[in-house]
Short mmCIF file of C-alpha atoms in Angstrom, two decimals:
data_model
loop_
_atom_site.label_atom_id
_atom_site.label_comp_id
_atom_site.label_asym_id
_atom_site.label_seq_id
_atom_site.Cartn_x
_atom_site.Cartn_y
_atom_site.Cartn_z
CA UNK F 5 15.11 54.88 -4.04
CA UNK F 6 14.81 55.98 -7.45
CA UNK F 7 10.72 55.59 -8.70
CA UNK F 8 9.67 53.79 -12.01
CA UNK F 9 9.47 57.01 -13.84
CA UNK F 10 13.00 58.07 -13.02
CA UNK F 11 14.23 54.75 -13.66
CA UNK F 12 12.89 54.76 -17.86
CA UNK F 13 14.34 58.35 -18.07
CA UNK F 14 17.79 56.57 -17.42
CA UNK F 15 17.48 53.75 -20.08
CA UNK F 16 16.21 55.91 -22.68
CA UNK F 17 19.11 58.23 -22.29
CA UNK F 18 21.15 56.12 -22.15
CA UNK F 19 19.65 54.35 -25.51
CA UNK F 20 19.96 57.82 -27.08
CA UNK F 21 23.90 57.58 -26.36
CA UNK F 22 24.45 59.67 -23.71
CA UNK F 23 26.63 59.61 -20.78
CA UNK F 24 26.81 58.34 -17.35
CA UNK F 25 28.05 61.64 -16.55
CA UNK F 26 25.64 63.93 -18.64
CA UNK F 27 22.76 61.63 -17.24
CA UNK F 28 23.29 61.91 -13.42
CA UNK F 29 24.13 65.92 -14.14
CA UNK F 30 20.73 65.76 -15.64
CA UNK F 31 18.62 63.89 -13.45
CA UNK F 32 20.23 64.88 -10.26
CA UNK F 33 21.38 61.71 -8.97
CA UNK F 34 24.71 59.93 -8.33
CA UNK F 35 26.86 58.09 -11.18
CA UNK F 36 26.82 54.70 -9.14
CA UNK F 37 23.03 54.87 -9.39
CA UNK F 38 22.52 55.65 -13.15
CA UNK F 39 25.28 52.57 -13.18
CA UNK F 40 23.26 50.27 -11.41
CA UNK F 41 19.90 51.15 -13.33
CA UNK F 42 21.68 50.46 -16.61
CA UNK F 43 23.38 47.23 -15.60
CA UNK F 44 19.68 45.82 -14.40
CA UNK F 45 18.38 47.30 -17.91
CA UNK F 46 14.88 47.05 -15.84
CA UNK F 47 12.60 50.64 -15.19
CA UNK F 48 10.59 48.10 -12.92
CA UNK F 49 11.56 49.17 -9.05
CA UNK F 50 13.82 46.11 -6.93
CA UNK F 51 11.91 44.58 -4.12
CA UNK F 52 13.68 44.83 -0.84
CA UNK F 53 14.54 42.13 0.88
CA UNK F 54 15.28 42.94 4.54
CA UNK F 55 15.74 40.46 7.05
CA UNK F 56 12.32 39.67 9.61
CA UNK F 57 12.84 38.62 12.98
CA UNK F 58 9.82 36.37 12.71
CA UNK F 59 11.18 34.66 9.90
CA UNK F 60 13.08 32.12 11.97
CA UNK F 61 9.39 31.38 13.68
CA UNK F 62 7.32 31.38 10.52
CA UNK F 63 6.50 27.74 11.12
CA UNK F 64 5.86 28.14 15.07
CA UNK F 65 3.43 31.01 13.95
CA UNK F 66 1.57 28.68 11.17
CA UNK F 67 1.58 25.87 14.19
CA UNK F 68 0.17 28.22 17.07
CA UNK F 69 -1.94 30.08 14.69
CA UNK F 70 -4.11 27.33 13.79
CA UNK F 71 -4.18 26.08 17.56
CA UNK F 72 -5.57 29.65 18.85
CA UNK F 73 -8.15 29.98 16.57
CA UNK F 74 -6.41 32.78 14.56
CA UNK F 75 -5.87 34.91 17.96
CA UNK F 76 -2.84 36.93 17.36
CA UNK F 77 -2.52 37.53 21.02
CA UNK F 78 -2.41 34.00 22.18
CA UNK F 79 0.18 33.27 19.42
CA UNK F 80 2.40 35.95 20.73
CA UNK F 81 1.83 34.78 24.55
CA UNK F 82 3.08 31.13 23.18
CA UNK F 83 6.03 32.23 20.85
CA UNK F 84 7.20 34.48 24.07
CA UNK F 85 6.88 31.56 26.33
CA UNK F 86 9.28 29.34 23.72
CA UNK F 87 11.67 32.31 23.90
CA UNK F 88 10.92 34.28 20.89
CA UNK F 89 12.18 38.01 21.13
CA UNK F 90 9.68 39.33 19.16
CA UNK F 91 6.71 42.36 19.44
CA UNK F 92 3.31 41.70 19.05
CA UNK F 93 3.50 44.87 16.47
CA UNK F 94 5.82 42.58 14.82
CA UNK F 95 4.46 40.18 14.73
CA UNK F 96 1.06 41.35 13.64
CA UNK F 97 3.17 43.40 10.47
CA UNK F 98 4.84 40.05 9.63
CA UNK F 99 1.24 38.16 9.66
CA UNK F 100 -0.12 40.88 7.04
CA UNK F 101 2.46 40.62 4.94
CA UNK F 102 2.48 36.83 4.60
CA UNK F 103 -1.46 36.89 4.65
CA UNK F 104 -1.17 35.04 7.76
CA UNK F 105 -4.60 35.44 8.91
CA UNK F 106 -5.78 38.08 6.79
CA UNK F 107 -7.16 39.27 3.68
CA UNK F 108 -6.79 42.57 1.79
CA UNK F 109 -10.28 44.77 2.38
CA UNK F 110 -11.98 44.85 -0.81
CA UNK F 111 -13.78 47.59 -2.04
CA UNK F 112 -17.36 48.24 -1.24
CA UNK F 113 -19.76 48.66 -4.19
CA UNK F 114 -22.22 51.57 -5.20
CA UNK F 115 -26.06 51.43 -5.40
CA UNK F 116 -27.69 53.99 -7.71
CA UNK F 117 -31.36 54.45 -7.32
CA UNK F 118 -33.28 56.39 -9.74
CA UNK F 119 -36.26 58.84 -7.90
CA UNK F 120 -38.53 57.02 -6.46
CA UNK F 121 -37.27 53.40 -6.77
CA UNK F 122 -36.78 52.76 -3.02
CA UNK F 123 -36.75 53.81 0.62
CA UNK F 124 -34.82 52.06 3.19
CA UNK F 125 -36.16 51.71 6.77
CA UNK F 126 -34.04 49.95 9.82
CA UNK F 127 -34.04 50.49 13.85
CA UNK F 128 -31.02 50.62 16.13
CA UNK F 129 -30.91 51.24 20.30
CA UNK F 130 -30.31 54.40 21.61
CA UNK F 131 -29.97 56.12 25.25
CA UNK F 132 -31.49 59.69 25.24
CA UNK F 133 -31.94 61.45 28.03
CA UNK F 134 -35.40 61.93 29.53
CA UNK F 135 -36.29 63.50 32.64
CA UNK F 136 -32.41 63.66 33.69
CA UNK F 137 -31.90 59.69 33.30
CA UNK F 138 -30.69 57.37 30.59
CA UNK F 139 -33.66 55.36 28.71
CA UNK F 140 -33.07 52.99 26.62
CA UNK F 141 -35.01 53.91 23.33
CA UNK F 142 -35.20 52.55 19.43
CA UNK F 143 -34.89 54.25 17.45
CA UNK F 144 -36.64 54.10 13.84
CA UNK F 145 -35.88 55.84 10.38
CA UNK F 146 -36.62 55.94 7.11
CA UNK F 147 -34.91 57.65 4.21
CA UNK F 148 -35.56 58.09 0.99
CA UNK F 149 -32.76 56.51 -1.15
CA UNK F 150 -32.50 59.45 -4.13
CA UNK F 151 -32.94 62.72 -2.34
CA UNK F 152 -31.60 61.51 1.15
CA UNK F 153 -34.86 63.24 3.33
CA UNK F 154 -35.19 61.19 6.20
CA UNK F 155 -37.76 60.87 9.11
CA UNK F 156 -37.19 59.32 12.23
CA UNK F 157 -38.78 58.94 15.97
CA UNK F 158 -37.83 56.99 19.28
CA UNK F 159 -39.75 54.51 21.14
CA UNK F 160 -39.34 52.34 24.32
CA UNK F 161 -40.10 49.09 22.69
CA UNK F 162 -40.81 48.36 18.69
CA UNK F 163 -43.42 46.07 17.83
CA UNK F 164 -45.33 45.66 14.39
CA UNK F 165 -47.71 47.90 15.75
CA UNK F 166 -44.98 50.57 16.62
CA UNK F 167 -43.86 49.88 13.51
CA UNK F 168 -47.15 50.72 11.59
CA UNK F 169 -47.33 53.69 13.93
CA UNK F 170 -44.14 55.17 12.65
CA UNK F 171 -44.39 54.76 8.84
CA UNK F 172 -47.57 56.03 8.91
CA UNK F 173 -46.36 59.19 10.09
CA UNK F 174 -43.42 59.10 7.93
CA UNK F 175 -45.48 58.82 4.76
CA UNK F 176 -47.37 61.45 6.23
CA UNK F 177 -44.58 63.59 6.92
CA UNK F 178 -42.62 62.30 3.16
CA UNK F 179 -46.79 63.05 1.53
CA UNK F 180 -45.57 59.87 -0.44
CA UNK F 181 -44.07 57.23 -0.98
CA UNK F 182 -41.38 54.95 -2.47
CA UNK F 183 -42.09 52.01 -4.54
CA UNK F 184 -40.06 49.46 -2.31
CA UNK F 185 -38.93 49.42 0.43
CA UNK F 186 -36.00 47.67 2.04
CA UNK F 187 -35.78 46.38 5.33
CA UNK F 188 -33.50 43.91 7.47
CA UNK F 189 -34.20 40.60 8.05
CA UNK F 190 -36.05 41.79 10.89
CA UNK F 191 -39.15 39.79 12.90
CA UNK F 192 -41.21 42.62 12.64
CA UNK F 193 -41.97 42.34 9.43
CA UNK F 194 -40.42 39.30 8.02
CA UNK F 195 -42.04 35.91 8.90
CA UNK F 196 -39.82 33.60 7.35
CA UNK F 197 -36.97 33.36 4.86
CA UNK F 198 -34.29 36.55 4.28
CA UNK F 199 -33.07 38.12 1.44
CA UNK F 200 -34.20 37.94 -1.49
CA UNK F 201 -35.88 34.74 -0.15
CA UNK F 202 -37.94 36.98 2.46
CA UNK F 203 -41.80 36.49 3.08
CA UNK F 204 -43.61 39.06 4.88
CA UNK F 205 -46.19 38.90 7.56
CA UNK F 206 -49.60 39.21 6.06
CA UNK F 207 -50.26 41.85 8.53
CA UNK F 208 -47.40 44.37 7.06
CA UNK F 209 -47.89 43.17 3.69
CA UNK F 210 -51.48 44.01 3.86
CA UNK F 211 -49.95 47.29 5.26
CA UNK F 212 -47.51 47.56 2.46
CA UNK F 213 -50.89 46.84 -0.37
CA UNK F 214 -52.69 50.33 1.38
CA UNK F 215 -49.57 52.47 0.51
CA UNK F 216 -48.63 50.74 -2.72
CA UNK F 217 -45.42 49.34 -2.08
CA UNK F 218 -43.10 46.35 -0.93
CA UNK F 219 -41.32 45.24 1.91
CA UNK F 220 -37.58 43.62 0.57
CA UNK F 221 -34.44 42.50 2.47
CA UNK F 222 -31.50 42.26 2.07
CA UNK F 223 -29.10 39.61 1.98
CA UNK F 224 -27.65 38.70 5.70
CA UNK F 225 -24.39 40.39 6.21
CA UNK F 226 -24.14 42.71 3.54
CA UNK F 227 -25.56 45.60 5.35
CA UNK F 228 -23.94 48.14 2.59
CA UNK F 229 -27.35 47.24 0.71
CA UNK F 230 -29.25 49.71 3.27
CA UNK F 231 -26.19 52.08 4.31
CA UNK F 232 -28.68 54.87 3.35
CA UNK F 233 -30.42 53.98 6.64
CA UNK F 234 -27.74 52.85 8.52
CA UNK F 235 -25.63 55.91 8.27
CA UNK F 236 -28.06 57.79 9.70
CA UNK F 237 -28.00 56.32 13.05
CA UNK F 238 -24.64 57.90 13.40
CA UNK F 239 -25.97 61.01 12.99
CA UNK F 240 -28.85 61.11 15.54
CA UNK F 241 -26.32 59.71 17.99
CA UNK F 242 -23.90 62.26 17.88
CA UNK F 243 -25.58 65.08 16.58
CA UNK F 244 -29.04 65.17 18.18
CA UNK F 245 -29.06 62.71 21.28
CA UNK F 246 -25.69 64.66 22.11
CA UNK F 247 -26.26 67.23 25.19
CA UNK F 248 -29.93 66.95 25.01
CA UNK F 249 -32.55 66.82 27.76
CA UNK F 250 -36.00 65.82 27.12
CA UNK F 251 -39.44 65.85 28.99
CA UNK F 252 -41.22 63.22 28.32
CA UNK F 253 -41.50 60.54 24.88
CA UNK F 254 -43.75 63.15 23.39
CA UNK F 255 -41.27 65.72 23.72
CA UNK F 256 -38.78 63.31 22.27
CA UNK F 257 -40.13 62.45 19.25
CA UNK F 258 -41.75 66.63 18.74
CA UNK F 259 -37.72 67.64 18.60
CA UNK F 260 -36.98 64.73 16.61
CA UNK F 261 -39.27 66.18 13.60
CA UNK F 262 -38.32 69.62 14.21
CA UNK F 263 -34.33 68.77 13.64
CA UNK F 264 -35.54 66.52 10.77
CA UNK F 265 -37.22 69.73 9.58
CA UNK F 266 -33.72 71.47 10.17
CA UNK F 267 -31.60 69.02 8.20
CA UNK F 268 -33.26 67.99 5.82
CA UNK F 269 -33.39 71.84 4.78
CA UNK F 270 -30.09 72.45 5.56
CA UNK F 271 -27.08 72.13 2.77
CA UNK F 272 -25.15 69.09 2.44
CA UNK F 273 -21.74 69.41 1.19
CA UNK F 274 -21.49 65.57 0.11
CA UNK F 275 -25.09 65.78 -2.02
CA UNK F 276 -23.97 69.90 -3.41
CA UNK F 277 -27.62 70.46 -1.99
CA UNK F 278 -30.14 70.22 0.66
CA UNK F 279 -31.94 67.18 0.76
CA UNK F 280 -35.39 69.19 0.59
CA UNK F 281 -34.26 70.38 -3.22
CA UNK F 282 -33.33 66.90 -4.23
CA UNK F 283 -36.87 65.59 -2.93
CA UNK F 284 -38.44 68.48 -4.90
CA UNK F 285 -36.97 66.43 -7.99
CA UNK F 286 -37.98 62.73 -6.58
CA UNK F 287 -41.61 63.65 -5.76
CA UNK F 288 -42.89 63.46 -9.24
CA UNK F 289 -41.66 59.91 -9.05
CA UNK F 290 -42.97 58.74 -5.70
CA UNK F 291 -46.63 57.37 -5.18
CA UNK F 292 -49.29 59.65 -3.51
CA UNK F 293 -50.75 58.66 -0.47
CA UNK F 294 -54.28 57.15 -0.37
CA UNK F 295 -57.20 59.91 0.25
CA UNK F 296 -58.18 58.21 3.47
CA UNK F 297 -56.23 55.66 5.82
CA UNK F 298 -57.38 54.72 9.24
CA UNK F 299 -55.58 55.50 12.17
CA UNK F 300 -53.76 52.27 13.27
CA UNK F 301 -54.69 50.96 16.79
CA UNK F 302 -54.28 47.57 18.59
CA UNK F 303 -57.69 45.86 19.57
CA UNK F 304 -58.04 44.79 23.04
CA UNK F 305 -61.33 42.86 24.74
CA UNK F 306 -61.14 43.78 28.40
CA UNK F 307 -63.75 43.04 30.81
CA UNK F 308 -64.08 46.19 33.37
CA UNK F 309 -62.80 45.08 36.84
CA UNK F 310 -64.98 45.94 40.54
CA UNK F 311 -63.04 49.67 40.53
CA UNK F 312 -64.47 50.67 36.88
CA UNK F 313 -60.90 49.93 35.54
CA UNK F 314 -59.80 48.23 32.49
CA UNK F 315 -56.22 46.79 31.99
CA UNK F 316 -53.95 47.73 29.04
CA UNK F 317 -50.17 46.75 29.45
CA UNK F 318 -50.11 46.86 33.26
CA UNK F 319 -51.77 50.68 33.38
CA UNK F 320 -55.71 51.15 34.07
CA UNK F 321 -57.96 53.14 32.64
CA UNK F 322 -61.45 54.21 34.14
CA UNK F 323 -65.10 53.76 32.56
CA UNK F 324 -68.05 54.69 33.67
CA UNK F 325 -68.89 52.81 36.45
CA UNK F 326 -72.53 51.77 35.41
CA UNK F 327 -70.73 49.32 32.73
CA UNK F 328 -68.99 47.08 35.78
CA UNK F 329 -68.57 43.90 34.60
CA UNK F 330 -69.19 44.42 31.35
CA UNK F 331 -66.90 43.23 28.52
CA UNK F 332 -65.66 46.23 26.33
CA UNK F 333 -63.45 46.53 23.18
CA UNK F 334 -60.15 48.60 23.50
CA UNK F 335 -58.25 50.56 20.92
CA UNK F 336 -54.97 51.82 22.03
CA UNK F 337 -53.44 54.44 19.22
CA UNK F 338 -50.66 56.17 19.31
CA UNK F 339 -51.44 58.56 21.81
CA UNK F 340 -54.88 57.73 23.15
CA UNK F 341 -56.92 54.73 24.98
CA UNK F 342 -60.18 54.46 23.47
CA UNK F 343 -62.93 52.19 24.84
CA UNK F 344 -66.09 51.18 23.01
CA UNK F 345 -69.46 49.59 24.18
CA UNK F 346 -70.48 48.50 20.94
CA UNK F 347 -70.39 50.81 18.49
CA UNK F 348 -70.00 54.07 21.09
CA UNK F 349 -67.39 55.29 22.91
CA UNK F 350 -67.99 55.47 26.07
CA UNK F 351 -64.14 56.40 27.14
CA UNK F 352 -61.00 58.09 25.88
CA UNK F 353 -57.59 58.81 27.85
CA UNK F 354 -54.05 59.97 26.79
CA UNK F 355 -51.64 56.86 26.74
CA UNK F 356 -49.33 56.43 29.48
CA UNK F 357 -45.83 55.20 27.85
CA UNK F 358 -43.80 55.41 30.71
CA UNK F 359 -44.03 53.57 34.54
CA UNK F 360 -46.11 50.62 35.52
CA UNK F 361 -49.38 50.23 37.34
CA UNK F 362 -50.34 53.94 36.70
CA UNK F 363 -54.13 54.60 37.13
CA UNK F 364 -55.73 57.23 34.75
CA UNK F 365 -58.97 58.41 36.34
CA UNK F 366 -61.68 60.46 35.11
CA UNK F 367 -63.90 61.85 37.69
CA UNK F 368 -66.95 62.03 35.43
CA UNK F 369 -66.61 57.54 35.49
CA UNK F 370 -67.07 58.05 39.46
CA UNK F 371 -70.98 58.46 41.20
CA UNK F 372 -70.94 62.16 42.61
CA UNK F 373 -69.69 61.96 46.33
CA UNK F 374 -72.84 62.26 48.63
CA UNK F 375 -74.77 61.84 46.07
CA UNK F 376 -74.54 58.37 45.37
CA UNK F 377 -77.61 55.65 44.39
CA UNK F 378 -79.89 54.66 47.65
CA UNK F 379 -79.45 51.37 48.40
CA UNK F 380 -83.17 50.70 48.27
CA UNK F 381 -83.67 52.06 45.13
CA UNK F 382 -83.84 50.24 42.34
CA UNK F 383 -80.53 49.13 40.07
CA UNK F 384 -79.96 51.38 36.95
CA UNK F 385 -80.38 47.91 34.67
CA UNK F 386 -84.07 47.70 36.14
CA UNK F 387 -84.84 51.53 34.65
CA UNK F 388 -83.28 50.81 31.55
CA UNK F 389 -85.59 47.66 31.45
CA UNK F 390 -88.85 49.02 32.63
CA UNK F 391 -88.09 52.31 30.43
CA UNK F 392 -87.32 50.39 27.36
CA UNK F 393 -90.43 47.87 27.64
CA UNK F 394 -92.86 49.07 30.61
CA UNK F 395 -94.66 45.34 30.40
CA UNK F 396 -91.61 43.41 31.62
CA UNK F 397 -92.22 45.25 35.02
CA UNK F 398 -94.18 41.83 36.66
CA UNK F 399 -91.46 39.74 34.86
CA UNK F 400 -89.18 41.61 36.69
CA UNK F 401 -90.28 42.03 39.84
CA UNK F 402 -90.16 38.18 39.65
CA UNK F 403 -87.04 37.78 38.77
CA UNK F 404 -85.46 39.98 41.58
CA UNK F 405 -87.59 37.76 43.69
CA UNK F 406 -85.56 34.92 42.52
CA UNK F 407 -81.92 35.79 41.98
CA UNK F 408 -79.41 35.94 44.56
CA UNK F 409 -78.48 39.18 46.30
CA UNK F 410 -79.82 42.38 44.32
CA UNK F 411 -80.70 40.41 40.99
CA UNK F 412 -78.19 42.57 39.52
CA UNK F 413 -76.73 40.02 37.16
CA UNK F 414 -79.87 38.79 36.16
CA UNK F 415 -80.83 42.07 35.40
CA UNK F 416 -78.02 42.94 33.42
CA UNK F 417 -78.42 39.70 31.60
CA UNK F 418 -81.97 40.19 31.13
CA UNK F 419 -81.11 44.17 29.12
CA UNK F 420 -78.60 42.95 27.19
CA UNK F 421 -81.39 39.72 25.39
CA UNK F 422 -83.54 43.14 25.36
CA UNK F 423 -81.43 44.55 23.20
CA UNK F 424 -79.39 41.93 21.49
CA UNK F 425 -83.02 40.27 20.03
CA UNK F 426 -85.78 40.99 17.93
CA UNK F 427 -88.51 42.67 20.36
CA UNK F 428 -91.57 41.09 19.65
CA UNK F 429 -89.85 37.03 19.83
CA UNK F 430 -88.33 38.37 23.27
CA UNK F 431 -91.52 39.84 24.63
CA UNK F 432 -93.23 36.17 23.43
CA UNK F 433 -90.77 34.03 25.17
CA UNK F 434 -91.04 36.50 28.69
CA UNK F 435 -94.72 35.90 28.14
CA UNK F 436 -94.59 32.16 27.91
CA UNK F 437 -91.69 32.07 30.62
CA UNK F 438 -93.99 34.23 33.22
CA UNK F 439 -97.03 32.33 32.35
CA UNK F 440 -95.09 28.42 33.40
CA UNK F 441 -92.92 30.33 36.11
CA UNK F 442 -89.56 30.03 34.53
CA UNK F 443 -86.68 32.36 35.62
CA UNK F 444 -83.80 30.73 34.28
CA UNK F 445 -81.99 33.24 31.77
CA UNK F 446 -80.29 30.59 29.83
CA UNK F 447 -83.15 28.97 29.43
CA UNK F 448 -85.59 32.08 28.24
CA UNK F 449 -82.32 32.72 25.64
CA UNK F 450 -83.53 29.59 24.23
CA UNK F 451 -86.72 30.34 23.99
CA UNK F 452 -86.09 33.45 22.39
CA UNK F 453 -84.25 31.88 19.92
CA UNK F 454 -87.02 29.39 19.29
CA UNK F 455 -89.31 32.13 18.34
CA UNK F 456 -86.96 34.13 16.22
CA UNK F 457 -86.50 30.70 14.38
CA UNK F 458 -90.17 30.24 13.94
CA UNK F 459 -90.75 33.49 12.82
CA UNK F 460 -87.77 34.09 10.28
CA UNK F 461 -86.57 30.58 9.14
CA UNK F 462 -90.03 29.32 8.64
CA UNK F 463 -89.97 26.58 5.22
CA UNK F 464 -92.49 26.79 2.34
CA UNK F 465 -94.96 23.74 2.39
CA UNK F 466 -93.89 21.44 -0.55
CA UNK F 467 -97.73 20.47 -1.15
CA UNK F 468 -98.61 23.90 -1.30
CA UNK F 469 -95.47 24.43 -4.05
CA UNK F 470 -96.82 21.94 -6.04
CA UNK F 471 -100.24 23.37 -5.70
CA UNK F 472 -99.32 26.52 -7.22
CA UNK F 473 -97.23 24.78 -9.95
#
């Protein structure tokens, strides 16, 4: 079939007066077709019209169509069952053509973003291979939208404080960052709304503040908005999960910024550069990171159990054993377990990410074997008592006297008022309390409070205002 270009050659020939003949000698083509070009006196190209074997069923396919729900394969599995002789290919090439069914694609749109305007940041799930087995991982990125550099690590589960985790130490890897920076309508973050619509959680917003930028999302279903990000999952999947064995999660995540290291340096064909010479360009356009941030940590109050243990997502972690019973305040980091009496630490173990019930121990927590405390000598609480304040020793001796078992607990009560209050109210109310024989701790807390109001929150005498008036 002749084209539309070959078709005006013939009519203006043929305007210009020459022959049927001379044409077709000219052009290469038969005499019946330069006769049939001029009679239609058209350079527009004839549809064909060719006979469809589903055109005797076009209503049959309207009728089944809308009863299956739009399932092509149902509405071939009816029209076969009323006797149609007709392929599901055919069927499915008639339905296109009709726009049975189906719409034309249409074409995706293109996002520019000037340097430093915005970084995109999105997780997906991922199996890499640890130890020899499949874990399931997610996996979180973040790339910046102008040069392309990207950062990325894997974690067993991703909660907002996995997320803080990781952008911290993408910003720290990036030594900047982007102005906004968009997200999916993701629970992490978002607490309600999407799109443009989207509220954060004051948590990650407050995050967001520290850094100088701001969280956006994008409209649900159009995902192009953050292909930047989501392109990249591709990549890790079949490029650095593929035919790799790993350790452990540290090991993981250690190769993970060593190939980001690799390709972000390498060349890229599609940019005409490596991403690290395009961020040399965005940098003077991205916002420097603050000159101090705190390492981000979860804050757990755990009381420490009868083995010196406390409890952080089903693993244990030893203390010192003299703090038994105790409540203490837990950070868990990244990488470490950190326990605090107060304002000390008085513990610190690596964080176990992987199994369940797994006891960290360290043997300086544990009384030497063989050369543990006599059982007739006295508690530790009662040295730290009689060291701190040698006159409480006949208050104490009392109190032992008193308390159930060992007097333990009462000692340990009786420190902790020690130190928690001012010394000379607490030394007044032990005074008054040994003097009427009173050994109830609750009850001396009162009394200690009593004095610290007398002495502290003590009220001018109005008559002795107006005096001085």
């Amino acid at each position: 079939m002749l084209d539309q270009k070959m078709r005006a050659a013939i009519l203006v020939l043929h305007e210009k007066g020459r022959s049927r003949r001379s044409i077709a000698r000219a052009l290469k083509v038969s005499r019946g077709t330069v006769k049939d070009v001029i009679a239609s006196g058209s350079e527009q190209v004839p549809l064909i019209a060719r006979p469809q074997l589903a055109d005797a069923w076009r209503e049959e396919i309207l009728t089944q169509h809308a009863s299956c729900g739009g399932n092509l394969v149902r509405v071939h599995e009816e029209l076969t069952n009323k006797g149609a002789q007709l392929s599901y290919p055919a069927l499915t090439a008639f339905c296109r053509r009709h726009g049975i069914g189906y719409e034309p694609p249409k074409p995706p749109g293109r996002y520019y973003f000037a340097p430093g305007e915005e970084m995109q940041h999105d997780t997906s799930p991922h199996w890499p291979k640890i130890g020899g087995v499949l874990r399931k991982a997610q996996t979180a990125s973040v790339v910046l939208c102008f040069s392309r550099m990207f950062f990325f690590q894997l974690y067993p589960s991703f909660t907002r404080f996995e997320c803080k985790v990781f952008l911290t130490e993408a910003f720290e890897y990036f030594e900047c960052v982007a102005g906004r920076c968009m997200i999916d309508n993701t629970h992490v973050v978002v607490l309600k709304g999407s799109g443009a619509e989207m509220v954060p959680v004051p948590e990650m917003a407050a995050f967001g503040e520290r850094y100088g930028f701001q969280f956006r999302a994008h409209e649900i279903g159009d995902a192009d908005r953050s292909a930047r990000v989501e392109g990249l999952f591709h990549f890790i999947e079949n490029n650095f999960l593929a035919g790799r064995d790993f350790r452990d999660w540290r090991h993981l995540n250690a190769e993970a910024r060593t190939w980001c290291d690799k390709k972000n340096a390498a060349f890229s064909n599609k940019l005409h550069a490596s991403r690290r010479e395009l961020f040399a360009a965005e940098r003077p356009h991205l916002k420097p990171l603050p000159i101090w941030v705190p390492e981000v940590y979860v804050l757990h109050h755990r009381i420490v159990d009868a083995e010196g243990y406390v409890n952080v997502r089903t693993h244990r972690y030893s203390v010192p054993y003299v703090l038994i019973g105790r409540q203490l305040e837990v950070r868990e980091t990244k990488c470490r377990i950190e326990v605090f009496d107060g304002p000390r630490m008085v513990a610190a173990h690596d964080r176990v990410l992987d199994g369940c019930d797994v006891r960290v121990t360290d043997p300086a927590h544990r009384p030497p074997r063989g050369q543990g405390r006599p059982k007739q000598a006295p508690p530790p609480e009662e040295d730290s008592l009689l060291k701190a304040e040698p006159s409480l020793a006949p208050y104490v001796a009392a109190l032992k006297k008193h308390a159930s078992g060992r007097g333990t607990l009462a000692l340990r009560r009786l420190l902790k008022l020690l130190r928690d209050y001012p010394r000379a109210s607490f030394l007044a109310a032990v005074r008054q309390a040994e003097r009427y024989g009173l050994y109830d701790l609750d009850r001396l807390e009162r009394m200690v409070l009593r004095e610290i109001a007398h002495e502290y929150f003590v009220l001018p005498d109005s008559s002795q205002e107006h005096n001085d008036e």
